[in-house]
């Protein structure tokens, strides 16, 4: 708590001698001293008022130091910065935490995550490896190296890292999520669904996992289950534009064009939404409706002319 210095200033009304000139028969001048008192009545003159007491009060305030922030509080500050995308500031708070507690591997790992999310992959990997030298079975560090390899598109090695991580700690839900991503990349959608569901069993509030689950359902033709997953992501406040766009694509597959257009509008501009719904009509073989949507997209945004016009040409070719 920051202490504010409060000084009580004593009011010192200082008056000089007041001279009244009384002109009488003898032309005498009389000097009259007013009956006034200084702010400190125990002193006869302002020069005698002790000033040292103010200094003593000031010094006593300075002695009350601010409470020090401990390691856990620095860690919480770092977590808040990390969740808000302030990766450098998060890194610095974790550094401060480690100055208070050098042996906290959990904070060391979080420091690596801040580096990773800030695009410093190589530095993050070195830090994760350093942690494993201290404690070879520290599961989050294996997950961290897996995340680095995933970003570097070393998918086979990343898979081994994630499997190692959950072998050491079966509750690392992010590792299951990444394994689901890897199965999606291989078009192994049923396996991806299984991994995402495991992650959600551990972390039911992970909205982005529901989005990924919906994509897997969509790609495997399980459209109604995909819609349910996207709605669940939105209920959990994961309102990324890609959720609305993914939902729009599924609604097009179900022939629910009005709802699809509404979803596309929430995920992008109106011009983009009309282009997207046009693509849906075109893929479903409804070329006339598709052409109208592409024309609307061009009308709404001349800057969107090139893409929408190319799609319109495709419509006309199919119509011929």
PDB file of C-alpha atoms in Angstrom:
ATOM      1  CA  UNK A   1       0.000   0.000   0.000  1.00  0.00           C
ATOM      2  CA  UNK A   2       1.478   3.318  -0.998  1.00  0.00           C
ATOM      3  CA  UNK A   3       1.644   5.738   1.860  1.00  0.00           C
ATOM      4  CA  UNK A   4       1.010   9.363   1.111  1.00  0.00           C
ATOM      5  CA  UNK A   5       3.040  11.859   3.060  1.00  0.00           C
ATOM      6  CA  UNK A   6       0.739  14.085   5.004  1.00  0.00           C
ATOM      7  CA  UNK A   7       2.132  17.242   6.504  1.00  0.00           C
ATOM      8  CA  UNK A   8       0.243  19.343   8.943  1.00  0.00           C
ATOM      9  CA  UNK A   9       1.316  22.857   8.309  1.00  0.00           C
ATOM     10  CA  UNK A  10       0.882  25.253  11.227  1.00  0.00           C
ATOM     11  CA  UNK A  11      -0.549  28.555  10.087  1.00  0.00           C
ATOM     12  CA  UNK A  12       1.854  31.319  10.972  1.00  0.00           C
ATOM     13  CA  UNK A  13       0.190  34.684  10.611  1.00  0.00           C
ATOM     14  CA  UNK A  14       3.095  37.105  10.689  1.00  0.00           C
ATOM     15  CA  UNK A  15       2.283  40.726  11.049  1.00  0.00           C
ATOM     16  CA  UNK A  16       4.738  43.590  11.044  1.00  0.00           C
ATOM     17  CA  UNK A  17       4.272  46.529  13.344  1.00  0.00           C
ATOM     18  CA  UNK A  18       1.385  48.740  12.281  1.00  0.00           C
ATOM     19  CA  UNK A  19       2.070  52.425  12.468  1.00  0.00           C
ATOM     20  CA  UNK A  20      -0.821  54.799  13.057  1.00  0.00           C
ATOM     21  CA  UNK A  21      -0.031  58.482  12.646  1.00  0.00           C
ATOM     22  CA  UNK A  22      -2.147  60.451  15.020  1.00  0.00           C
ATOM     23  CA  UNK A  23      -1.880  64.102  14.244  1.00  0.00           C
ATOM     24  CA  UNK A  24      -2.797  66.246  17.216  1.00  0.00           C
ATOM     25  CA  UNK A  25      -2.005  69.676  18.504  1.00  0.00           C
ATOM     26  CA  UNK A  26       1.558  68.735  19.256  1.00  0.00           C
ATOM     27  CA  UNK A  27       2.025  66.844  15.992  1.00  0.00           C
ATOM     28  CA  UNK A  28       3.153  63.670  17.804  1.00  0.00           C
ATOM     29  CA  UNK A  29       3.551  60.272  16.194  1.00  0.00           C
ATOM     30  CA  UNK A  30       2.474  57.295  18.340  1.00  0.00           C
ATOM     31  CA  UNK A  31       3.611  53.711  17.532  1.00  0.00           C
ATOM     32  CA  UNK A  32       1.108  51.015  18.518  1.00  0.00           C
ATOM     33  CA  UNK A  33       2.018  47.302  18.524  1.00  0.00           C
ATOM     34  CA  UNK A  34      -0.978  45.065  17.673  1.00  0.00           C
ATOM     35  CA  UNK A  35      -2.052  42.302  20.013  1.00  0.00           C
ATOM     36  CA  UNK A  36      -1.436  39.327  17.737  1.00  0.00           C
ATOM     37  CA  UNK A  37      -0.122  35.818  18.388  1.00  0.00           C
ATOM     38  CA  UNK A  38       1.993  33.570  16.234  1.00  0.00           C
ATOM     39  CA  UNK A  39       0.810  30.161  15.246  1.00  0.00           C
ATOM     40  CA  UNK A  40       3.069  28.687  17.914  1.00  0.00           C
ATOM     41  CA  UNK A  41       2.074  30.655  21.019  1.00  0.00           C
ATOM     42  CA  UNK A  42       4.977  29.336  23.038  1.00  0.00           C
ATOM     43  CA  UNK A  43       7.449  31.232  20.885  1.00  0.00           C
ATOM     44  CA  UNK A  44       8.031  34.942  20.844  1.00  0.00           C
ATOM     45  CA  UNK A  45       9.238  35.207  17.274  1.00  0.00           C
ATOM     46  CA  UNK A  46       8.782  33.272  14.069  1.00  0.00           C
ATOM     47  CA  UNK A  47      12.508  32.560  13.891  1.00  0.00           C
ATOM     48  CA  UNK A  48      12.211  30.618  17.146  1.00  0.00           C
ATOM     49  CA  UNK A  49       9.541  28.205  15.894  1.00  0.00           C
ATOM     50  CA  UNK A  50      11.172  24.751  15.737  1.00  0.00           C
ATOM     51  CA  UNK A  51      11.269  23.359  12.211  1.00  0.00           C
ATOM     52  CA  UNK A  52      12.930  20.064  13.040  1.00  0.00           C
ATOM     53  CA  UNK A  53       9.634  18.397  14.013  1.00  0.00           C
ATOM     54  CA  UNK A  54       8.487  18.498  10.394  1.00  0.00           C
ATOM     55  CA  UNK A  55      11.640  16.712   9.317  1.00  0.00           C
ATOM     56  CA  UNK A  56      11.115  14.075  11.987  1.00  0.00           C
ATOM     57  CA  UNK A  57       7.589  13.378  10.723  1.00  0.00           C
ATOM     58  CA  UNK A  58       8.892  13.107   7.155  1.00  0.00           C
ATOM     59  CA  UNK A  59      11.602  10.667   8.164  1.00  0.00           C
ATOM     60  CA  UNK A  60       9.105   8.526  10.049  1.00  0.00           C
ATOM     61  CA  UNK A  61       6.998   8.196   6.900  1.00  0.00           C
ATOM     62  CA  UNK A  62       9.999   7.173   4.831  1.00  0.00           C
ATOM     63  CA  UNK A  63      10.780   4.388   7.264  1.00  0.00           C
ATOM     64  CA  UNK A  64       7.450   2.692   6.394  1.00  0.00           C
ATOM     65  CA  UNK A  65       8.600   0.735   3.322  1.00  0.00           C
ATOM     66  CA  UNK A  66       6.225  -0.704   0.744  1.00  0.00           C
ATOM     67  CA  UNK A  67       5.469  -4.411   1.173  1.00  0.00           C
ATOM     68  CA  UNK A  68       7.555  -6.616  -1.095  1.00  0.00           C
ATOM     69  CA  UNK A  69       5.911  -8.732  -3.809  1.00  0.00           C
ATOM     70  CA  UNK A  70       6.612 -12.420  -3.302  1.00  0.00           C
ATOM     71  CA  UNK A  71       7.357 -15.092  -5.915  1.00  0.00           C
ATOM     72  CA  UNK A  72       3.780 -16.340  -6.191  1.00  0.00           C
ATOM     73  CA  UNK A  73       2.428 -12.834  -6.762  1.00  0.00           C
ATOM     74  CA  UNK A  74       4.954 -12.217  -9.543  1.00  0.00           C
ATOM     75  CA  UNK A  75       3.891 -15.522 -11.100  1.00  0.00           C
ATOM     76  CA  UNK A  76       0.226 -14.471 -11.030  1.00  0.00           C
ATOM     77  CA  UNK A  77       1.137 -11.167 -12.676  1.00  0.00           C
ATOM     78  CA  UNK A  78       2.961 -13.112 -15.387  1.00  0.00           C
ATOM     79  CA  UNK A  79      -0.065 -15.355 -15.919  1.00  0.00           C
ATOM     80  CA  UNK A  80      -2.293 -12.306 -16.376  1.00  0.00           C
ATOM     81  CA  UNK A  81       0.109 -10.778 -18.896  1.00  0.00           C
ATOM     82  CA  UNK A  82       0.369 -14.075 -20.785  1.00  0.00           C
ATOM     83  CA  UNK A  83      -3.396 -14.453 -21.082  1.00  0.00           C
ATOM     84  CA  UNK A  84      -3.618 -10.884 -22.443  1.00  0.00           C
ATOM     85  CA  UNK A  85      -1.006 -11.517 -25.128  1.00  0.00           C
ATOM     86  CA  UNK A  86       1.681  -9.387 -23.461  1.00  0.00           C
ATOM     87  CA  UNK A  87       4.382 -11.998 -23.813  1.00  0.00           C
ATOM     88  CA  UNK A  88       7.448  -9.865 -23.066  1.00  0.00           C
ATOM     89  CA  UNK A  89       5.880  -8.447 -19.900  1.00  0.00           C
ATOM     90  CA  UNK A  90       4.863 -11.959 -18.859  1.00  0.00           C
ATOM     91  CA  UNK A  91       8.438 -13.137 -19.369  1.00  0.00           C
ATOM     92  CA  UNK A  92       9.738 -10.316 -17.152  1.00  0.00           C
ATOM     93  CA  UNK A  93       7.272 -11.106 -14.339  1.00  0.00           C
ATOM     94  CA  UNK A  94       8.311 -14.757 -14.422  1.00  0.00           C
ATOM     95  CA  UNK A  95      11.933 -13.612 -14.228  1.00  0.00           C
ATOM     96  CA  UNK A  96      11.077 -11.574 -11.121  1.00  0.00           C
ATOM     97  CA  UNK A  97       9.375 -14.607  -9.609  1.00  0.00           C
ATOM     98  CA  UNK A  98      12.450 -16.749 -10.207  1.00  0.00           C
ATOM     99  CA  UNK A  99      14.640 -14.190  -8.462  1.00  0.00           C
ATOM    100  CA  UNK A 100      12.580 -14.923  -5.352  1.00  0.00           C
ATOM    101  CA  UNK A 101      12.452 -18.687  -5.917  1.00  0.00           C
ATOM    102  CA  UNK A 102      15.124 -19.981  -8.305  1.00  0.00           C
ATOM    103  CA  UNK A 103      14.093 -23.640  -8.122  1.00  0.00           C
ATOM    104  CA  UNK A 104      10.506 -23.255  -9.358  1.00  0.00           C
ATOM    105  CA  UNK A 105      10.428 -25.355 -12.549  1.00  0.00           C
ATOM    106  CA  UNK A 106       6.782 -24.505 -13.132  1.00  0.00           C
ATOM    107  CA  UNK A 107       7.675 -20.833 -13.558  1.00  0.00           C
ATOM    108  CA  UNK A 108      10.679 -21.770 -15.716  1.00  0.00           C
ATOM    109  CA  UNK A 109       8.265 -23.637 -17.990  1.00  0.00           C
ATOM    110  CA  UNK A 110       5.879 -20.679 -18.153  1.00  0.00           C
ATOM    111  CA  UNK A 111       8.795 -18.476 -19.117  1.00  0.00           C
ATOM    112  CA  UNK A 112       9.430 -20.840 -22.031  1.00  0.00           C
ATOM    113  CA  UNK A 113       5.753 -20.653 -23.028  1.00  0.00           C
ATOM    114  CA  UNK A 114       5.978 -16.840 -23.084  1.00  0.00           C
ATOM    115  CA  UNK A 115       8.972 -17.120 -25.418  1.00  0.00           C
ATOM    116  CA  UNK A 116       7.171 -19.647 -27.597  1.00  0.00           C
ATOM    117  CA  UNK A 117       4.015 -17.590 -27.936  1.00  0.00           C
ATOM    118  CA  UNK A 118       6.139 -14.547 -28.664  1.00  0.00           C
ATOM    119  CA  UNK A 119       7.700 -16.339 -31.651  1.00  0.00           C
ATOM    120  CA  UNK A 120      11.051 -17.083 -29.977  1.00  0.00           C
ATOM    121  CA  UNK A 121      10.935 -20.799 -30.768  1.00  0.00           C
ATOM    122  CA  UNK A 122      14.633 -21.557 -30.557  1.00  0.00           C
ATOM    123  CA  UNK A 123      15.068 -19.826 -27.212  1.00  0.00           C
ATOM    124  CA  UNK A 124      11.968 -21.559 -25.866  1.00  0.00           C
ATOM    125  CA  UNK A 125      13.294 -24.968 -26.893  1.00  0.00           C
ATOM    126  CA  UNK A 126      16.631 -24.326 -25.167  1.00  0.00           C
ATOM    127  CA  UNK A 127      14.820 -23.375 -21.993  1.00  0.00           C
ATOM    128  CA  UNK A 128      12.626 -26.498 -22.067  1.00  0.00           C
ATOM    129  CA  UNK A 129      15.717 -28.645 -22.609  1.00  0.00           C
ATOM    130  CA  UNK A 130      17.452 -26.939 -19.697  1.00  0.00           C
ATOM    131  CA  UNK A 131      14.494 -27.803 -17.478  1.00  0.00           C
ATOM    132  CA  UNK A 132      14.710 -31.458 -18.542  1.00  0.00           C
ATOM    133  CA  UNK A 133      18.387 -31.508 -17.587  1.00  0.00           C
ATOM    134  CA  UNK A 134      17.330 -30.527 -14.082  1.00  0.00           C
ATOM    135  CA  UNK A 135      14.367 -32.928 -13.996  1.00  0.00           C
ATOM    136  CA  UNK A 136      14.067 -35.402 -16.860  1.00  0.00           C
ATOM    137  CA  UNK A 137      10.501 -36.447 -16.008  1.00  0.00           C
ATOM    138  CA  UNK A 138       9.053 -32.928 -15.874  1.00  0.00           C
ATOM    139  CA  UNK A 139       6.069 -33.541 -18.166  1.00  0.00           C
ATOM    140  CA  UNK A 140       5.217 -29.916 -19.115  1.00  0.00           C
ATOM    141  CA  UNK A 141       8.709 -29.439 -20.553  1.00  0.00           C
ATOM    142  CA  UNK A 142       8.172 -32.425 -22.872  1.00  0.00           C
ATOM    143  CA  UNK A 143       4.889 -30.829 -23.931  1.00  0.00           C
ATOM    144  CA  UNK A 144       6.719 -27.534 -24.485  1.00  0.00           C
ATOM    145  CA  UNK A 145       9.271 -29.167 -26.804  1.00  0.00           C
ATOM    146  CA  UNK A 146       6.371 -30.826 -28.621  1.00  0.00           C
ATOM    147  CA  UNK A 147       4.788 -27.407 -29.158  1.00  0.00           C
ATOM    148  CA  UNK A 148       8.051 -26.082 -30.592  1.00  0.00           C
ATOM    149  CA  UNK A 149       8.319 -29.039 -32.976  1.00  0.00           C
ATOM    150  CA  UNK A 150       4.662 -28.661 -33.948  1.00  0.00           C
ATOM    151  CA  UNK A 151       5.246 -25.003 -34.863  1.00  0.00           C
ATOM    152  CA  UNK A 152       8.317 -26.036 -36.845  1.00  0.00           C
ATOM    153  CA  UNK A 153       6.160 -28.639 -38.680  1.00  0.00           C
ATOM    154  CA  UNK A 154       8.212 -31.527 -37.310  1.00  0.00           C
ATOM    155  CA  UNK A 155       4.995 -33.419 -36.747  1.00  0.00           C
ATOM    156  CA  UNK A 156       6.367 -36.927 -36.200  1.00  0.00           C
ATOM    157  CA  UNK A 157       8.767 -35.734 -33.479  1.00  0.00           C
ATOM    158  CA  UNK A 158       6.053 -33.553 -31.947  1.00  0.00           C
ATOM    159  CA  UNK A 159       3.757 -36.556 -31.671  1.00  0.00           C
ATOM    160  CA  UNK A 160       6.418 -38.446 -29.707  1.00  0.00           C
ATOM    161  CA  UNK A 161       6.897 -35.432 -27.416  1.00  0.00           C
ATOM    162  CA  UNK A 162       3.179 -35.175 -26.634  1.00  0.00           C
ATOM    163  CA  UNK A 163       2.863 -38.905 -26.037  1.00  0.00           C
ATOM    164  CA  UNK A 164       5.835 -38.734 -23.669  1.00  0.00           C
ATOM    165  CA  UNK A 165       4.234 -35.808 -21.840  1.00  0.00           C
ATOM    166  CA  UNK A 166       0.873 -37.527 -21.228  1.00  0.00           C
ATOM    167  CA  UNK A 167       2.688 -40.729 -20.322  1.00  0.00           C
ATOM    168  CA  UNK A 168       4.265 -38.799 -17.449  1.00  0.00           C
ATOM    169  CA  UNK A 169       1.171 -36.746 -16.645  1.00  0.00           C
ATOM    170  CA  UNK A 170      -2.169 -37.980 -18.078  1.00  0.00           C
ATOM    171  CA  UNK A 171      -3.871 -34.691 -17.148  1.00  0.00           C
ATOM    172  CA  UNK A 172      -1.986 -32.520 -19.665  1.00  0.00           C
ATOM    173  CA  UNK A 173      -5.075 -31.677 -21.710  1.00  0.00           C
ATOM    174  CA  UNK A 174      -3.209 -29.468 -24.186  1.00  0.00           C
ATOM    175  CA  UNK A 175      -1.126 -32.437 -25.309  1.00  0.00           C
ATOM    176  CA  UNK A 176      -4.330 -34.319 -26.198  1.00  0.00           C
ATOM    177  CA  UNK A 177      -5.455 -31.267 -28.136  1.00  0.00           C
ATOM    178  CA  UNK A 178      -2.234 -31.170 -30.125  1.00  0.00           C
ATOM    179  CA  UNK A 179      -2.471 -34.895 -30.820  1.00  0.00           C
ATOM    180  CA  UNK A 180      -5.950 -34.186 -32.199  1.00  0.00           C
ATOM    181  CA  UNK A 181      -4.451 -31.535 -34.490  1.00  0.00           C
ATOM    182  CA  UNK A 182      -1.881 -34.016 -35.740  1.00  0.00           C
ATOM    183  CA  UNK A 183      -4.583 -36.582 -36.550  1.00  0.00           C
ATOM    184  CA  UNK A 184      -6.563 -33.886 -38.386  1.00  0.00           C
ATOM    185  CA  UNK A 185      -3.522 -33.117 -40.534  1.00  0.00           C
ATOM    186  CA  UNK A 186      -3.343 -36.803 -41.450  1.00  0.00           C
ATOM    187  CA  UNK A 187      -7.103 -36.861 -42.161  1.00  0.00           C
ATOM    188  CA  UNK A 188      -7.539 -39.332 -39.328  1.00  0.00           C
ATOM    189  CA  UNK A 189     -10.711 -37.645 -38.134  1.00  0.00           C
ATOM    190  CA  UNK A 190     -12.055 -40.360 -35.855  1.00  0.00           C
ATOM    191  CA  UNK A 191      -8.758 -40.452 -33.928  1.00  0.00           C
ATOM    192  CA  UNK A 192      -8.776 -36.646 -33.775  1.00  0.00           C
ATOM    193  CA  UNK A 193     -12.280 -36.661 -32.287  1.00  0.00           C
ATOM    194  CA  UNK A 194     -11.146 -39.142 -29.645  1.00  0.00           C
ATOM    195  CA  UNK A 195      -8.191 -36.964 -28.616  1.00  0.00           C
ATOM    196  CA  UNK A 196     -10.310 -33.783 -28.469  1.00  0.00           C
ATOM    197  CA  UNK A 197     -12.936 -35.496 -26.329  1.00  0.00           C
ATOM    198  CA  UNK A 198     -10.239 -36.656 -23.913  1.00  0.00           C
ATOM    199  CA  UNK A 199      -8.939 -33.099 -23.659  1.00  0.00           C
ATOM    200  CA  UNK A 200     -12.458 -31.828 -22.938  1.00  0.00           C
ATOM    201  CA  UNK A 201     -12.971 -34.441 -20.234  1.00  0.00           C
ATOM    202  CA  UNK A 202     -10.049 -32.858 -18.402  1.00  0.00           C
ATOM    203  CA  UNK A 203     -10.752 -29.238 -19.413  1.00  0.00           C
ATOM    204  CA  UNK A 204     -14.490 -28.834 -20.160  1.00  0.00           C
ATOM    205  CA  UNK A 205     -14.236 -25.035 -20.518  1.00  0.00           C
ATOM    206  CA  UNK A 206     -11.708 -25.100 -23.397  1.00  0.00           C
ATOM    207  CA  UNK A 207     -13.801 -23.438 -26.101  1.00  0.00           C
ATOM    208  CA  UNK A 208     -11.158 -23.658 -28.809  1.00  0.00           C
ATOM    209  CA  UNK A 209     -11.037 -27.444 -28.366  1.00  0.00           C
ATOM    210  CA  UNK A 210     -14.776 -27.527 -29.149  1.00  0.00           C
ATOM    211  CA  UNK A 211     -14.046 -25.570 -32.315  1.00  0.00           C
ATOM    212  CA  UNK A 212     -11.401 -28.110 -33.336  1.00  0.00           C
ATOM    213  CA  UNK A 213     -13.770 -30.949 -32.516  1.00  0.00           C
ATOM    214  CA  UNK A 214     -16.403 -29.343 -34.743  1.00  0.00           C
ATOM    215  CA  UNK A 215     -13.936 -29.152 -37.633  1.00  0.00           C
ATOM    216  CA  UNK A 216     -13.174 -32.857 -37.280  1.00  0.00           C
ATOM    217  CA  UNK A 217     -16.887 -33.684 -37.288  1.00  0.00           C
ATOM    218  CA  UNK A 218     -17.402 -31.463 -40.351  1.00  0.00           C
ATOM    219  CA  UNK A 219     -14.566 -33.083 -42.297  1.00  0.00           C
ATOM    220  CA  UNK A 220     -15.895 -36.547 -41.520  1.00  0.00           C
ATOM    221  CA  UNK A 221     -19.416 -35.591 -42.674  1.00  0.00           C
ATOM    222  CA  UNK A 222     -20.960 -35.510 -39.199  1.00  0.00           C
ATOM    223  CA  UNK A 223     -22.583 -32.116 -39.725  1.00  0.00           C
ATOM    224  CA  UNK A 224     -25.115 -32.001 -36.894  1.00  0.00           C
ATOM    225  CA  UNK A 225     -22.447 -32.968 -34.357  1.00  0.00           C
ATOM    226  CA  UNK A 226     -20.225 -30.274 -35.840  1.00  0.00           C
ATOM    227  CA  UNK A 227     -22.944 -27.630 -35.329  1.00  0.00           C
ATOM    228  CA  UNK A 228     -23.381 -28.712 -31.711  1.00  0.00           C
ATOM    229  CA  UNK A 229     -19.621 -28.380 -31.133  1.00  0.00           C
ATOM    230  CA  UNK A 230     -19.469 -24.886 -32.618  1.00  0.00           C
ATOM    231  CA  UNK A 231     -22.441 -23.750 -30.538  1.00  0.00           C
ATOM    232  CA  UNK A 232     -20.737 -25.119 -27.436  1.00  0.00           C
ATOM    233  CA  UNK A 233     -17.559 -23.159 -28.296  1.00  0.00           C
ATOM    234  CA  UNK A 234     -19.634 -19.985 -28.526  1.00  0.00           C
ATOM    235  CA  UNK A 235     -21.410 -20.727 -25.237  1.00  0.00           C
ATOM    236  CA  UNK A 236     -17.984 -20.924 -23.620  1.00  0.00           C
ATOM    237  CA  UNK A 237     -17.215 -17.399 -24.912  1.00  0.00           C
ATOM    238  CA  UNK A 238     -14.829 -18.613 -27.598  1.00  0.00           C
ATOM    239  CA  UNK A 239     -16.203 -16.211 -30.201  1.00  0.00           C
ATOM    240  CA  UNK A 240     -13.367 -16.250 -32.707  1.00  0.00           C
ATOM    241  CA  UNK A 241     -14.295 -15.322 -36.290  1.00  0.00           C
ATOM    242  CA  UNK A 242     -13.251 -18.782 -37.444  1.00  0.00           C
ATOM    243  CA  UNK A 243     -15.957 -20.394 -35.283  1.00  0.00           C
ATOM    244  CA  UNK A 244     -18.660 -18.424 -37.105  1.00  0.00           C
ATOM    245  CA  UNK A 245     -17.098 -19.143 -40.503  1.00  0.00           C
ATOM    246  CA  UNK A 246     -16.808 -22.851 -39.708  1.00  0.00           C
ATOM    247  CA  UNK A 247     -20.423 -22.884 -38.577  1.00  0.00           C
ATOM    248  CA  UNK A 248     -21.477 -21.143 -41.797  1.00  0.00           C
ATOM    249  CA  UNK A 249     -19.802 -23.802 -43.911  1.00  0.00           C
ATOM    250  CA  UNK A 250     -21.607 -26.578 -42.051  1.00  0.00           C
ATOM    251  CA  UNK A 251     -24.977 -24.800 -42.298  1.00  0.00           C
ATOM    252  CA  UNK A 252     -24.464 -24.509 -46.070  1.00  0.00           C
ATOM    253  CA  UNK A 253     -23.924 -28.261 -46.217  1.00  0.00           C
ATOM    254  CA  UNK A 254     -27.230 -28.696 -44.416  1.00  0.00           C
ATOM    255  CA  UNK A 255     -28.938 -26.343 -46.873  1.00  0.00           C
ATOM    256  CA  UNK A 256     -29.685 -23.748 -44.178  1.00  0.00           C
ATOM    257  CA  UNK A 257     -28.541 -20.787 -46.262  1.00  0.00           C
ATOM    258  CA  UNK A 258     -30.191 -17.994 -44.277  1.00  0.00           C
ATOM    259  CA  UNK A 259     -28.600 -19.165 -41.030  1.00  0.00           C
ATOM    260  CA  UNK A 260     -25.317 -19.713 -42.855  1.00  0.00           C
ATOM    261  CA  UNK A 261     -25.335 -16.122 -44.149  1.00  0.00           C
ATOM    262  CA  UNK A 262     -26.040 -14.868 -40.635  1.00  0.00           C
ATOM    263  CA  UNK A 263     -23.075 -16.846 -39.286  1.00  0.00           C
ATOM    264  CA  UNK A 264     -20.769 -15.629 -42.074  1.00  0.00           C
ATOM    265  CA  UNK A 265     -21.733 -12.017 -41.317  1.00  0.00           C
ATOM    266  CA  UNK A 266     -20.700 -12.484 -37.688  1.00  0.00           C
ATOM    267  CA  UNK A 267     -17.360 -13.921 -38.784  1.00  0.00           C
ATOM    268  CA  UNK A 268     -16.464 -11.345 -41.454  1.00  0.00           C
ATOM    269  CA  UNK A 269     -17.650  -8.316 -43.415  1.00  0.00           C
ATOM    270  CA  UNK A 270     -20.936  -8.380 -45.317  1.00  0.00           C
ATOM    271  CA  UNK A 271     -19.172  -8.548 -48.677  1.00  0.00           C
ATOM    272  CA  UNK A 272     -17.092 -11.528 -47.586  1.00  0.00           C
ATOM    273  CA  UNK A 273     -20.210 -13.165 -46.156  1.00  0.00           C
ATOM    274  CA  UNK A 274     -22.025 -12.938 -49.501  1.00  0.00           C
ATOM    275  CA  UNK A 275     -18.999 -14.335 -51.310  1.00  0.00           C
ATOM    276  CA  UNK A 276     -18.805 -17.236 -48.852  1.00  0.00           C
ATOM    277  CA  UNK A 277     -22.487 -18.072 -49.151  1.00  0.00           C
ATOM    278  CA  UNK A 278     -22.059 -17.866 -52.909  1.00  0.00           C
ATOM    279  CA  UNK A 279     -19.299 -20.455 -52.740  1.00  0.00           C
ATOM    280  CA  UNK A 280     -21.653 -22.660 -50.738  1.00  0.00           C
ATOM    281  CA  UNK A 281     -24.379 -22.356 -53.362  1.00  0.00           C
ATOM    282  CA  UNK A 282     -21.830 -23.055 -56.113  1.00  0.00           C
ATOM    283  CA  UNK A 283     -20.498 -26.172 -54.382  1.00  0.00           C
ATOM    284  CA  UNK A 284     -24.067 -27.397 -53.991  1.00  0.00           C
ATOM    285  CA  UNK A 285     -24.707 -26.899 -57.704  1.00  0.00           C
ATOM    286  CA  UNK A 286     -27.050 -23.898 -57.312  1.00  0.00           C
ATOM    287  CA  UNK A 287     -25.330 -21.624 -59.815  1.00  0.00           C
ATOM    288  CA  UNK A 288     -28.064 -18.991 -60.206  1.00  0.00           C
ATOM    289  CA  UNK A 289     -28.185 -18.292 -56.467  1.00  0.00           C
ATOM    290  CA  UNK A 290     -24.390 -18.338 -56.353  1.00  0.00           C
ATOM    291  CA  UNK A 291     -24.155 -15.735 -59.141  1.00  0.00           C
ATOM    292  CA  UNK A 292     -26.543 -13.422 -57.300  1.00  0.00           C
ATOM    293  CA  UNK A 293     -24.440 -13.662 -54.146  1.00  0.00           C
ATOM    294  CA  UNK A 294     -21.202 -12.889 -55.985  1.00  0.00           C
ATOM    295  CA  UNK A 295     -22.825  -9.861 -57.655  1.00  0.00           C
ATOM    296  CA  UNK A 296     -23.981  -8.664 -54.239  1.00  0.00           C
ATOM    297  CA  UNK A 297     -20.435  -9.054 -52.866  1.00  0.00           C
ATOM    298  CA  UNK A 298     -19.046  -6.937 -55.725  1.00  0.00           C
ATOM    299  CA  UNK A 299     -21.748  -4.317 -55.179  1.00  0.00           C
ATOM    300  CA  UNK A 300     -20.996  -4.081 -51.463  1.00  0.00           C
ATOM    301  CA  UNK A 301     -17.226  -3.828 -51.861  1.00  0.00           C
ATOM    302  CA  UNK A 302     -15.494  -2.863 -55.120  1.00  0.00           C
ATOM    303  CA  UNK A 303     -12.232  -3.892 -53.436  1.00  0.00           C
ATOM    304  CA  UNK A 304     -13.682  -7.388 -53.286  1.00  0.00           C
ATOM    305  CA  UNK A 305     -14.196  -7.373 -57.042  1.00  0.00           C
ATOM    306  CA  UNK A 306     -11.334  -9.663 -58.074  1.00  0.00           C
ATOM    307  CA  UNK A 307     -12.218 -12.715 -55.950  1.00  0.00           C
ATOM    308  CA  UNK A 308     -15.977 -12.412 -56.316  1.00  0.00           C
ATOM    309  CA  UNK A 309     -15.657 -11.793 -60.054  1.00  0.00           C
ATOM    310  CA  UNK A 310     -13.536 -14.922 -60.476  1.00  0.00           C
ATOM    311  CA  UNK A 311     -16.201 -16.899 -58.628  1.00  0.00           C
ATOM    312  CA  UNK A 312     -18.863 -15.337 -60.828  1.00  0.00           C
ATOM    313  CA  UNK A 313     -16.980 -16.513 -63.922  1.00  0.00           C
ATOM    314  CA  UNK A 314     -17.001 -20.048 -62.516  1.00  0.00           C
ATOM    315  CA  UNK A 315     -20.772 -19.790 -62.117  1.00  0.00           C
ATOM    316  CA  UNK A 316     -21.234 -18.778 -65.733  1.00  0.00           C
ATOM    317  CA  UNK A 317     -19.004 -21.609 -66.932  1.00  0.00           C
ATOM    318  CA  UNK A 318     -21.092 -24.112 -64.984  1.00  0.00           C
ATOM    319  CA  UNK A 319     -24.294 -22.546 -66.287  1.00  0.00           C
ATOM    320  CA  UNK A 320     -23.064 -22.999 -69.880  1.00  0.00           C
TER     321      UNK A 320
END
